[in-house]
Amino acid sequence: MNIPLLQTFRAVLQEGSALRAAERLGCTQSNVTARIRQLEESLGVDVFDRHGKRLVLNEAGRRLVPFSDQILRLVEEAQHAVCQTPVARTLRLGSMESTAATRLPGVFALLKREHADLAVSVQVGAEPALLDALVEGRLDAALTARTKPRAGLTYEPVFAEELVLVSAYDITRKTLFAGGRVRLLSFHEGCPYRAIAENWLRSQGLEIEETTSFGTFGAILSCAAAGMGLAVLPKTLCAEHVRRKELRAHAFDDLKRVTTYLVTSDDSGMPEVDVLRTVLRRRTSAARPGVEASIA
């Protein structure tokens, strides 16, 4: 096992395929697959399962990820120390779209002001895809609500989001549940907000006659404003639309707050993640009491 083999392993993880890894490394796809085979031979175990031409990280590969990251990071730091040049740092962060829209701008402003040398790339997605990317080493951390904890990951509470039921502005509390049936507007299957909405509506004795899924919160808000259905979303996400009287936000005592977590691998020790954690602590400690929960 040597450095070029680990660099190839990391490239395949980050790019998602041997072909894109080859383009990044400036070699042929056959060279990439040959290096992966060489790495596996040196370890005495396969780190990818083969499905046709696809390479899918297996359990042994997942165990290798944190060690590979640490070794390559130390090599890069050693090279920069010897040459006396600053280390280029990058944080690969995953986020739910709602968090990216309402919470990350303030976080990034602090990072830019106090850690200008830290570059941040963001992957927006739903909880299952973000956690898969985290486990497979394609992300360093993720900000997401959760449906249920996943083994091997650490969850640190960051924000407590107040949820509201969103409707078109002309729909009042009295007409909200007329007929006992509702049409739900939500993110795709696997989104924690969707699961909460479905469970809460059914607990009210309501029938969900139709669920329409969207990939963006903008589409959900626009369809709700057009009267196509109801949505359960963080209050911060729809505040501007409510102010403009395009939407009405209905608060319910039993529609509870939802925690957004900073999720990392159990064995993550990246200094870039520590920087993010510190900034998040500062953001939450400066927030109004009762709106955001402090990170543990």
PDB file of C-alpha atoms in Angstrom:
ATOM      1  CA  MET A   1       0.000   0.000   0.000  1.00  0.00           C
ATOM      2  CA  ASN A   2       1.450   3.359  -1.045  1.00  0.00           C
ATOM      3  CA  ILE A   3       0.384   6.987  -1.388  1.00  0.00           C
ATOM      4  CA  PRO A   4      -0.632   6.914  -5.102  1.00  0.00           C
ATOM      5  CA  LEU A   5      -2.885   3.924  -4.409  1.00  0.00           C
ATOM      6  CA  LEU A   6      -4.612   5.747  -1.547  1.00  0.00           C
ATOM      7  CA  GLN A   7      -4.946   8.867  -3.719  1.00  0.00           C
ATOM      8  CA  THR A   8      -6.651   6.750  -6.366  1.00  0.00           C
ATOM      9  CA  PHE A   9      -8.937   5.226  -3.728  1.00  0.00           C
ATOM     10  CA  ARG A  10      -9.927   8.722  -2.540  1.00  0.00           C
ATOM     11  CA  ALA A  11     -10.493   9.945  -6.109  1.00  0.00           C
ATOM     12  CA  VAL A  12     -12.871   7.061  -6.868  1.00  0.00           C
ATOM     13  CA  LEU A  13     -14.825   7.793  -3.678  1.00  0.00           C
ATOM     14  CA  GLN A  14     -15.073  11.522  -4.297  1.00  0.00           C
ATOM     15  CA  GLU A  15     -15.845  11.298  -8.023  1.00  0.00           C
ATOM     16  CA  GLY A  16     -18.223   8.344  -7.774  1.00  0.00           C
ATOM     17  CA  SER A  17     -16.729   6.268 -10.596  1.00  0.00           C
ATOM     18  CA  ALA A  18     -13.443   5.004 -12.002  1.00  0.00           C
ATOM     19  CA  LEU A  19     -13.999   6.976 -15.224  1.00  0.00           C
ATOM     20  CA  ARG A  20     -14.386  10.350 -13.487  1.00  0.00           C
ATOM     21  CA  ALA A  21     -11.506   9.493 -11.140  1.00  0.00           C
ATOM     22  CA  ALA A  22      -9.309   8.830 -14.197  1.00  0.00           C
ATOM     23  CA  GLU A  23     -10.236  12.222 -15.660  1.00  0.00           C
ATOM     24  CA  ARG A  24      -9.336  13.900 -12.371  1.00  0.00           C
ATOM     25  CA  LEU A  25      -6.030  12.036 -12.014  1.00  0.00           C
ATOM     26  CA  GLY A  26      -5.068  12.460 -15.659  1.00  0.00           C
ATOM     27  CA  CYS A  27      -4.800   8.771 -16.463  1.00  0.00           C
ATOM     28  CA  THR A  28      -6.861   6.055 -18.131  1.00  0.00           C
ATOM     29  CA  GLN A  29      -9.770   4.235 -16.540  1.00  0.00           C
ATOM     30  CA  SER A  30      -7.837   0.955 -16.816  1.00  0.00           C
ATOM     31  CA  ASN A  31      -5.019   2.517 -14.770  1.00  0.00           C
ATOM     32  CA  VAL A  32      -7.484   3.449 -12.043  1.00  0.00           C
ATOM     33  CA  THR A  33      -8.989  -0.037 -11.851  1.00  0.00           C
ATOM     34  CA  ALA A  34      -5.481  -1.556 -11.888  1.00  0.00           C
ATOM     35  CA  ARG A  35      -4.424   0.662  -8.947  1.00  0.00           C
ATOM     36  CA  ILE A  36      -7.550  -0.296  -7.004  1.00  0.00           C
ATOM     37  CA  ARG A  37      -6.743  -3.978  -7.611  1.00  0.00           C
ATOM     38  CA  GLN A  38      -3.172  -3.347  -6.466  1.00  0.00           C
ATOM     39  CA  LEU A  39      -4.440  -1.657  -3.312  1.00  0.00           C
ATOM     40  CA  GLU A  40      -6.758  -4.576  -2.581  1.00  0.00           C
ATOM     41  CA  GLU A  41      -3.961  -7.083  -3.142  1.00  0.00           C
ATOM     42  CA  SER A  42      -1.712  -5.200  -0.719  1.00  0.00           C
ATOM     43  CA  LEU A  43      -4.482  -5.205   1.903  1.00  0.00           C
ATOM     44  CA  GLY A  44      -5.527  -8.794   1.255  1.00  0.00           C
ATOM     45  CA  VAL A  45      -9.209  -7.814   0.965  1.00  0.00           C
ATOM     46  CA  ASP A  46     -11.516  -6.156  -1.561  1.00  0.00           C
ATOM     47  CA  VAL A  47     -12.543  -2.594  -0.683  1.00  0.00           C
ATOM     48  CA  PHE A  48     -15.106  -2.326  -3.494  1.00  0.00           C
ATOM     49  CA  ASP A  49     -17.814  -4.692  -4.672  1.00  0.00           C
ATOM     50  CA  ARG A  50     -18.100  -4.989  -8.446  1.00  0.00           C
ATOM     51  CA  HIS A  51     -21.490  -4.572 -10.107  1.00  0.00           C
ATOM     52  CA  GLY A  52     -20.658  -4.699 -13.792  1.00  0.00           C
ATOM     53  CA  LYS A  53     -18.407  -1.674 -14.339  1.00  0.00           C
ATOM     54  CA  ARG A  54     -19.567   0.006 -11.137  1.00  0.00           C
ATOM     55  CA  LEU A  55     -17.392   0.095  -8.013  1.00  0.00           C
ATOM     56  CA  VAL A  56     -19.453   0.102  -4.818  1.00  0.00           C
ATOM     57  CA  LEU A  57     -17.694   0.687  -1.516  1.00  0.00           C
ATOM     58  CA  ASN A  58     -18.075  -2.310   0.816  1.00  0.00           C
ATOM     59  CA  GLU A  59     -17.665  -2.645   4.587  1.00  0.00           C
ATOM     60  CA  ALA A  60     -13.879  -3.150   4.403  1.00  0.00           C
ATOM     61  CA  GLY A  61     -13.643  -0.035   2.234  1.00  0.00           C
ATOM     62  CA  ARG A  62     -15.660   1.967   4.757  1.00  0.00           C
ATOM     63  CA  ARG A  63     -13.217   0.949   7.472  1.00  0.00           C
ATOM     64  CA  LEU A  64     -10.317   2.097   5.294  1.00  0.00           C
ATOM     65  CA  VAL A  65     -11.766   5.581   4.602  1.00  0.00           C
ATOM     66  CA  PRO A  66     -10.799   7.378   7.855  1.00  0.00           C
ATOM     67  CA  PHE A  67      -7.276   5.930   7.818  1.00  0.00           C
ATOM     68  CA  SER A  68      -6.805   6.822   4.156  1.00  0.00           C
ATOM     69  CA  ASP A  69      -7.999  10.381   4.804  1.00  0.00           C
ATOM     70  CA  GLN A  70      -5.690  10.756   7.790  1.00  0.00           C
ATOM     71  CA  ILE A  71      -2.644   9.400   5.947  1.00  0.00           C
ATOM     72  CA  LEU A  72      -3.183  11.638   2.915  1.00  0.00           C
ATOM     73  CA  ARG A  73      -3.825  14.662   5.102  1.00  0.00           C
ATOM     74  CA  LEU A  74      -0.568  14.066   6.992  1.00  0.00           C
ATOM     75  CA  VAL A  75       1.329  13.676   3.719  1.00  0.00           C
ATOM     76  CA  GLU A  76      -0.080  16.982   2.433  1.00  0.00           C
ATOM     77  CA  GLU A  77       0.757  18.734   5.717  1.00  0.00           C
ATOM     78  CA  ALA A  78       4.305  17.345   5.632  1.00  0.00           C
ATOM     79  CA  GLN A  79       4.815  18.556   2.059  1.00  0.00           C
ATOM     80  CA  HIS A  80       3.591  22.047   2.920  1.00  0.00           C
ATOM     81  CA  ALA A  81       5.668  22.151   6.113  1.00  0.00           C
ATOM     82  CA  VAL A  82       8.847  21.235   4.267  1.00  0.00           C
ATOM     83  CA  CYS A  83       8.144  23.780   1.496  1.00  0.00           C
ATOM     84  CA  GLN A  84       6.907  26.343   4.052  1.00  0.00           C
ATOM     85  CA  THR A  85       3.668  26.972   2.154  1.00  0.00           C
ATOM     86  CA  PRO A  86       0.196  27.171   3.748  1.00  0.00           C
ATOM     87  CA  VAL A  87      -1.984  24.069   3.613  1.00  0.00           C
ATOM     88  CA  ALA A  88      -4.998  24.382   1.319  1.00  0.00           C
ATOM     89  CA  ARG A  89      -7.939  23.194   3.419  1.00  0.00           C
ATOM     90  CA  THR A  90     -11.314  22.031   2.138  1.00  0.00           C
ATOM     91  CA  LEU A  91     -14.418  20.965   4.048  1.00  0.00           C
ATOM     92  CA  ARG A  92     -16.931  18.819   2.179  1.00  0.00           C
ATOM     93  CA  LEU A  93     -20.264  19.558   3.810  1.00  0.00           C
ATOM     94  CA  GLY A  94     -23.659  18.010   3.147  1.00  0.00           C
ATOM     95  CA  SER A  95     -26.887  19.814   4.002  1.00  0.00           C
ATOM     96  CA  MET A  96     -30.634  19.568   3.679  1.00  0.00           C
ATOM     97  CA  GLU A  97     -31.904  22.236   1.285  1.00  0.00           C
ATOM     98  CA  SER A  98     -33.891  24.027   4.001  1.00  0.00           C
ATOM     99  CA  THR A  99     -30.803  24.285   6.220  1.00  0.00           C
ATOM    100  CA  ALA A 100     -28.656  25.441   3.309  1.00  0.00           C
ATOM    101  CA  ALA A 101     -31.134  28.203   2.530  1.00  0.00           C
ATOM    102  CA  THR A 102     -31.774  29.536   6.035  1.00  0.00           C
ATOM    103  CA  ARG A 103     -28.796  28.611   8.229  1.00  0.00           C
ATOM    104  CA  LEU A 104     -25.668  28.269   6.123  1.00  0.00           C
ATOM    105  CA  PRO A 105     -25.347  31.888   4.914  1.00  0.00           C
ATOM    106  CA  GLY A 106     -24.604  33.103   8.452  1.00  0.00           C
ATOM    107  CA  VAL A 107     -22.282  30.170   9.120  1.00  0.00           C
ATOM    108  CA  PHE A 108     -20.349  30.795   5.897  1.00  0.00           C
ATOM    109  CA  ALA A 109     -20.035  34.500   6.664  1.00  0.00           C
ATOM    110  CA  LEU A 110     -18.284  33.646   9.945  1.00  0.00           C
ATOM    111  CA  LEU A 111     -16.069  31.063   8.264  1.00  0.00           C
ATOM    112  CA  LYS A 112     -15.023  33.516   5.565  1.00  0.00           C
ATOM    113  CA  ARG A 113     -14.250  36.225   8.092  1.00  0.00           C
ATOM    114  CA  GLU A 114     -12.282  34.085  10.537  1.00  0.00           C
ATOM    115  CA  HIS A 115     -11.019  31.155   8.435  1.00  0.00           C
ATOM    116  CA  ALA A 116     -10.442  32.598   4.972  1.00  0.00           C
ATOM    117  CA  ASP A 117      -8.050  29.748   4.126  1.00  0.00           C
ATOM    118  CA  LEU A 118     -10.817  27.138   4.504  1.00  0.00           C
ATOM    119  CA  ALA A 119     -12.707  26.340   1.304  1.00  0.00           C
ATOM    120  CA  VAL A 120     -16.142  24.742   1.701  1.00  0.00           C
ATOM    121  CA  SER A 121     -17.966  22.666  -0.886  1.00  0.00           C
ATOM    122  CA  VAL A 122     -21.652  21.916  -0.263  1.00  0.00           C
ATOM    123  CA  GLN A 123     -23.738  18.963  -1.409  1.00  0.00           C
ATOM    124  CA  VAL A 124     -27.468  19.521  -0.932  1.00  0.00           C
ATOM    125  CA  GLY A 125     -29.695  16.473  -0.533  1.00  0.00           C
ATOM    126  CA  ALA A 126     -32.048  14.431   1.627  1.00  0.00           C
ATOM    127  CA  GLU A 127     -30.929  12.663   4.801  1.00  0.00           C
ATOM    128  CA  PRO A 128     -30.414   9.133   3.341  1.00  0.00           C
ATOM    129  CA  ALA A 129     -28.217  10.331   0.461  1.00  0.00           C
ATOM    130  CA  LEU A 130     -26.193  12.631   2.714  1.00  0.00           C
ATOM    131  CA  LEU A 131     -25.513   9.893   5.255  1.00  0.00           C
ATOM    132  CA  ASP A 132     -24.546   7.431   2.505  1.00  0.00           C
ATOM    133  CA  ALA A 133     -22.038   9.981   1.189  1.00  0.00           C
ATOM    134  CA  LEU A 134     -20.706  10.527   4.717  1.00  0.00           C
ATOM    135  CA  VAL A 135     -20.250   6.808   5.392  1.00  0.00           C
ATOM    136  CA  GLU A 136     -18.589   6.294   2.005  1.00  0.00           C
ATOM    137  CA  GLY A 137     -16.108   9.124   2.605  1.00  0.00           C
ATOM    138  CA  ARG A 138     -17.507  11.534   0.001  1.00  0.00           C
ATOM    139  CA  LEU A 139     -18.480  14.054   2.710  1.00  0.00           C
ATOM    140  CA  ASP A 140     -16.689  15.156   5.871  1.00  0.00           C
ATOM    141  CA  ALA A 141     -19.832  16.254   7.749  1.00  0.00           C
ATOM    142  CA  ALA A 142     -23.541  16.813   7.189  1.00  0.00           C
ATOM    143  CA  LEU A 143     -26.257  19.040   8.620  1.00  0.00           C
ATOM    144  CA  THR A 144     -29.554  17.180   8.656  1.00  0.00           C
ATOM    145  CA  ALA A 145     -32.563  16.224  10.699  1.00  0.00           C
ATOM    146  CA  ARG A 146     -32.871  12.498  11.267  1.00  0.00           C
ATOM    147  CA  THR A 147     -35.497   9.810  10.950  1.00  0.00           C
ATOM    148  CA  LYS A 148     -33.492   7.300  13.002  1.00  0.00           C
ATOM    149  CA  PRO A 149     -29.815   7.169  14.044  1.00  0.00           C
ATOM    150  CA  ARG A 150     -27.367   5.254  11.866  1.00  0.00           C
ATOM    151  CA  ALA A 151     -24.604   3.153  13.400  1.00  0.00           C
ATOM    152  CA  GLY A 152     -21.069   4.499  13.070  1.00  0.00           C
ATOM    153  CA  LEU A 153     -22.159   8.147  13.028  1.00  0.00           C
ATOM    154  CA  THR A 154     -22.095  10.842  15.720  1.00  0.00           C
ATOM    155  CA  TYR A 155     -25.051  13.248  16.010  1.00  0.00           C
ATOM    156  CA  GLU A 156     -24.561  16.632  17.681  1.00  0.00           C
ATOM    157  CA  PRO A 157     -27.664  18.881  17.991  1.00  0.00           C
ATOM    158  CA  VAL A 158     -27.228  22.263  16.321  1.00  0.00           C
ATOM    159  CA  PHE A 159     -30.552  23.944  15.497  1.00  0.00           C
ATOM    160  CA  ALA A 160     -34.106  23.444  16.733  1.00  0.00           C
ATOM    161  CA  GLU A 161     -36.491  24.280  13.912  1.00  0.00           C
ATOM    162  CA  GLU A 162     -40.037  25.404  14.703  1.00  0.00           C
ATOM    163  CA  LEU A 163     -42.412  23.678  12.281  1.00  0.00           C
ATOM    164  CA  VAL A 164     -45.605  25.182  10.892  1.00  0.00           C
ATOM    165  CA  LEU A 165     -48.340  23.973   8.574  1.00  0.00           C
ATOM    166  CA  VAL A 166     -48.224  26.084   5.430  1.00  0.00           C
ATOM    167  CA  SER A 167     -51.198  26.855   3.203  1.00  0.00           C
ATOM    168  CA  ALA A 168     -52.320  29.407   0.633  1.00  0.00           C
ATOM    169  CA  TYR A 169     -52.993  32.786   2.263  1.00  0.00           C
ATOM    170  CA  ASP A 170     -56.766  32.636   1.726  1.00  0.00           C
ATOM    171  CA  ILE A 171     -57.080  29.365   3.668  1.00  0.00           C
ATOM    172  CA  THR A 172     -57.989  30.101   7.293  1.00  0.00           C
ATOM    173  CA  ARG A 173     -57.779  27.891  10.358  1.00  0.00           C
ATOM    174  CA  LYS A 174     -61.515  27.154  10.057  1.00  0.00           C
ATOM    175  CA  THR A 175     -61.253  25.901   6.470  1.00  0.00           C
ATOM    176  CA  LEU A 176     -57.844  24.249   6.778  1.00  0.00           C
ATOM    177  CA  PHE A 177     -59.098  20.692   7.251  1.00  0.00           C
ATOM    178  CA  ALA A 178     -62.485  20.934   5.567  1.00  0.00           C
ATOM    179  CA  GLY A 179     -63.771  17.483   4.647  1.00  0.00           C
ATOM    180  CA  GLY A 180     -61.156  15.681   6.738  1.00  0.00           C
ATOM    181  CA  ARG A 181     -58.916  15.089   3.709  1.00  0.00           C
ATOM    182  CA  VAL A 182     -55.730  16.907   2.701  1.00  0.00           C
ATOM    183  CA  ARG A 183     -53.240  16.997  -0.151  1.00  0.00           C
ATOM    184  CA  LEU A 184     -49.669  16.994   1.113  1.00  0.00           C
ATOM    185  CA  LEU A 185     -46.805  18.841  -0.580  1.00  0.00           C
ATOM    186  CA  SER A 186     -43.393  17.581   0.537  1.00  0.00           C
ATOM    187  CA  PHE A 187     -39.837  16.674  -0.271  1.00  0.00           C
ATOM    188  CA  HIS A 188     -39.105  13.215  -1.626  1.00  0.00           C
ATOM    189  CA  GLU A 189     -39.369   9.989   0.377  1.00  0.00           C
ATOM    190  CA  GLY A 190     -36.755   9.799   3.125  1.00  0.00           C
ATOM    191  CA  CYS A 191     -36.995  13.454   4.155  1.00  0.00           C
ATOM    192  CA  PRO A 192     -37.541  13.756   7.949  1.00  0.00           C
ATOM    193  CA  TYR A 193     -39.983  16.658   7.446  1.00  0.00           C
ATOM    194  CA  ARG A 194     -42.118  14.460   5.203  1.00  0.00           C
ATOM    195  CA  ALA A 195     -42.265  11.682   7.793  1.00  0.00           C
ATOM    196  CA  ILE A 196     -43.211  14.191  10.500  1.00  0.00           C
ATOM    197  CA  ALA A 197     -45.926  15.717   8.304  1.00  0.00           C
ATOM    198  CA  GLU A 198     -47.459  12.340   7.455  1.00  0.00           C
ATOM    199  CA  ASN A 199     -47.467  11.157  11.075  1.00  0.00           C
ATOM    200  CA  TRP A 200     -48.839  14.448  12.410  1.00  0.00           C
ATOM    201  CA  LEU A 201     -51.670  14.742   9.870  1.00  0.00           C
ATOM    202  CA  ARG A 202     -52.772  11.179  10.563  1.00  0.00           C
ATOM    203  CA  SER A 203     -52.647  11.835  14.322  1.00  0.00           C
ATOM    204  CA  GLN A 204     -55.195  14.619  13.685  1.00  0.00           C
ATOM    205  CA  GLY A 205     -57.540  12.050  12.169  1.00  0.00           C
ATOM    206  CA  LEU A 206     -56.987  13.370   8.641  1.00  0.00           C
ATOM    207  CA  GLU A 207     -56.756  11.337   5.455  1.00  0.00           C
ATOM    208  CA  ILE A 208     -53.897  12.165   3.094  1.00  0.00           C
ATOM    209  CA  GLU A 209     -55.585  11.744  -0.258  1.00  0.00           C
ATOM    210  CA  GLU A 210     -52.499  12.623  -2.291  1.00  0.00           C
ATOM    211  CA  THR A 211     -48.817  13.375  -1.698  1.00  0.00           C
ATOM    212  CA  THR A 212     -46.911  15.382  -4.301  1.00  0.00           C
ATOM    213  CA  SER A 213     -43.123  15.259  -4.007  1.00  0.00           C
ATOM    214  CA  PHE A 214     -40.696  18.002  -5.001  1.00  0.00           C
ATOM    215  CA  GLY A 215     -36.931  18.351  -5.110  1.00  0.00           C
ATOM    216  CA  THR A 216     -36.817  21.961  -3.905  1.00  0.00           C
ATOM    217  CA  PHE A 217     -38.500  23.955  -1.164  1.00  0.00           C
ATOM    218  CA  GLY A 218     -39.179  26.741  -3.673  1.00  0.00           C
ATOM    219  CA  ALA A 219     -41.473  24.443  -5.641  1.00  0.00           C
ATOM    220  CA  ILE A 220     -43.284  23.389  -2.450  1.00  0.00           C
ATOM    221  CA  LEU A 221     -43.855  27.006  -1.374  1.00  0.00           C
ATOM    222  CA  SER A 222     -45.066  28.048  -4.833  1.00  0.00           C
ATOM    223  CA  CYS A 223     -47.543  25.170  -5.057  1.00  0.00           C
ATOM    224  CA  ALA A 224     -48.801  25.838  -1.536  1.00  0.00           C
ATOM    225  CA  ALA A 225     -49.351  29.510  -2.467  1.00  0.00           C
ATOM    226  CA  ALA A 226     -51.333  28.338  -5.507  1.00  0.00           C
ATOM    227  CA  GLY A 227     -53.638  26.305  -3.256  1.00  0.00           C
ATOM    228  CA  MET A 228     -52.460  22.903  -4.476  1.00  0.00           C
ATOM    229  CA  GLY A 229     -52.057  21.513  -0.952  1.00  0.00           C
ATOM    230  CA  LEU A 230     -50.510  21.851   2.507  1.00  0.00           C
ATOM    231  CA  ALA A 231     -46.900  21.499   3.643  1.00  0.00           C
ATOM    232  CA  VAL A 232     -45.103  21.105   6.967  1.00  0.00           C
ATOM    233  CA  LEU A 233     -41.910  23.184   6.904  1.00  0.00           C
ATOM    234  CA  PRO A 234     -39.576  25.151   9.203  1.00  0.00           C
ATOM    235  CA  LYS A 235     -41.043  28.550  10.050  1.00  0.00           C
ATOM    236  CA  THR A 236     -37.828  30.294   8.966  1.00  0.00           C
ATOM    237  CA  LEU A 237     -38.205  28.871   5.460  1.00  0.00           C
ATOM    238  CA  CYS A 238     -41.549  30.501   4.720  1.00  0.00           C
ATOM    239  CA  ALA A 239     -41.301  33.685   6.817  1.00  0.00           C
ATOM    240  CA  GLU A 240     -40.763  36.026   3.845  1.00  0.00           C
ATOM    241  CA  HIS A 241     -43.700  34.543   1.910  1.00  0.00           C
ATOM    242  CA  VAL A 242     -45.920  34.909   4.973  1.00  0.00           C
ATOM    243  CA  ARG A 243     -44.843  38.527   5.365  1.00  0.00           C
ATOM    244  CA  ARG A 244     -45.821  39.204   1.739  1.00  0.00           C
ATOM    245  CA  LYS A 245     -49.213  37.508   2.382  1.00  0.00           C
ATOM    246  CA  GLU A 246     -48.537  34.828  -0.218  1.00  0.00           C
ATOM    247  CA  LEU A 247     -48.765  32.050   2.364  1.00  0.00           C
ATOM    248  CA  ARG A 248     -50.317  31.505   5.754  1.00  0.00           C
ATOM    249  CA  ALA A 249     -48.351  29.698   8.488  1.00  0.00           C
ATOM    250  CA  HIS A 250     -50.491  27.780  10.990  1.00  0.00           C
ATOM    251  CA  ALA A 251     -48.813  26.930  14.322  1.00  0.00           C
ATOM    252  CA  PHE A 252     -49.964  23.947  16.392  1.00  0.00           C
ATOM    253  CA  ASP A 253     -48.859  23.100  19.933  1.00  0.00           C
ATOM    254  CA  ASP A 254     -48.363  19.420  19.099  1.00  0.00           C
ATOM    255  CA  LEU A 255     -46.389  20.102  15.922  1.00  0.00           C
ATOM    256  CA  LYS A 256     -43.043  19.881  17.660  1.00  0.00           C
ATOM    257  CA  ARG A 257     -39.678  21.417  16.920  1.00  0.00           C
ATOM    258  CA  VAL A 258     -37.261  19.335  14.893  1.00  0.00           C
ATOM    259  CA  THR A 259     -33.557  19.174  15.662  1.00  0.00           C
ATOM    260  CA  THR A 260     -30.964  19.614  12.932  1.00  0.00           C
ATOM    261  CA  TYR A 261     -27.753  17.727  13.730  1.00  0.00           C
ATOM    262  CA  LEU A 262     -24.121  18.039  12.787  1.00  0.00           C
ATOM    263  CA  VAL A 263     -23.403  14.464  11.700  1.00  0.00           C
ATOM    264  CA  THR A 264     -19.879  13.068  11.451  1.00  0.00           C
ATOM    265  CA  SER A 265     -18.217   9.672  11.394  1.00  0.00           C
ATOM    266  CA  ASP A 266     -17.470   8.251  14.846  1.00  0.00           C
ATOM    267  CA  ASP A 267     -13.753   8.254  14.066  1.00  0.00           C
ATOM    268  CA  SER A 268     -13.637  11.669  12.393  1.00  0.00           C
ATOM    269  CA  GLY A 269     -10.865  13.874  13.744  1.00  0.00           C
ATOM    270  CA  MET A 270     -10.601  16.412  10.953  1.00  0.00           C
ATOM    271  CA  PRO A 271      -9.502  19.892  12.054  1.00  0.00           C
ATOM    272  CA  GLU A 272     -11.783  21.359   9.364  1.00  0.00           C
ATOM    273  CA  VAL A 273     -14.792  19.757  11.053  1.00  0.00           C
ATOM    274  CA  ASP A 274     -13.593  21.150  14.399  1.00  0.00           C
ATOM    275  CA  VAL A 275     -13.555  24.630  12.844  1.00  0.00           C
ATOM    276  CA  LEU A 276     -17.139  24.174  11.646  1.00  0.00           C
ATOM    277  CA  ARG A 277     -18.187  22.861  15.052  1.00  0.00           C
ATOM    278  CA  THR A 278     -16.732  25.932  16.783  1.00  0.00           C
ATOM    279  CA  VAL A 279     -18.518  28.307  14.401  1.00  0.00           C
ATOM    280  CA  LEU A 280     -21.804  26.466  14.897  1.00  0.00           C
ATOM    281  CA  ARG A 281     -21.421  26.745  18.671  1.00  0.00           C
ATOM    282  CA  ARG A 282     -20.953  30.490  18.344  1.00  0.00           C
ATOM    283  CA  ARG A 283     -23.947  30.845  16.042  1.00  0.00           C
ATOM    284  CA  THR A 284     -26.253  28.900  18.329  1.00  0.00           C
ATOM    285  CA  SER A 285     -25.060  30.567  21.547  1.00  0.00           C
ATOM    286  CA  ALA A 286     -25.781  33.960  19.975  1.00  0.00           C
ATOM    287  CA  ALA A 287     -29.296  32.926  18.911  1.00  0.00           C
ATOM    288  CA  ARG A 288     -32.454  33.855  20.753  1.00  0.00           C
ATOM    289  CA  PRO A 289     -33.201  31.434  23.638  1.00  0.00           C
ATOM    290  CA  GLY A 290     -35.680  28.751  22.721  1.00  0.00           C
ATOM    291  CA  VAL A 291     -35.239  29.117  18.969  1.00  0.00           C
ATOM    292  CA  GLU A 292     -31.991  27.231  18.479  1.00  0.00           C
ATOM    293  CA  ALA A 293     -30.511  24.486  20.589  1.00  0.00           C
ATOM    294  CA  SER A 294     -26.830  24.652  21.527  1.00  0.00           C
ATOM    295  CA  ILE A 295     -24.484  22.094  20.055  1.00  0.00           C
ATOM    296  CA  ALA A 296     -23.403  19.453  22.564  1.00  0.00           C
TER     297      ALA A 296
END
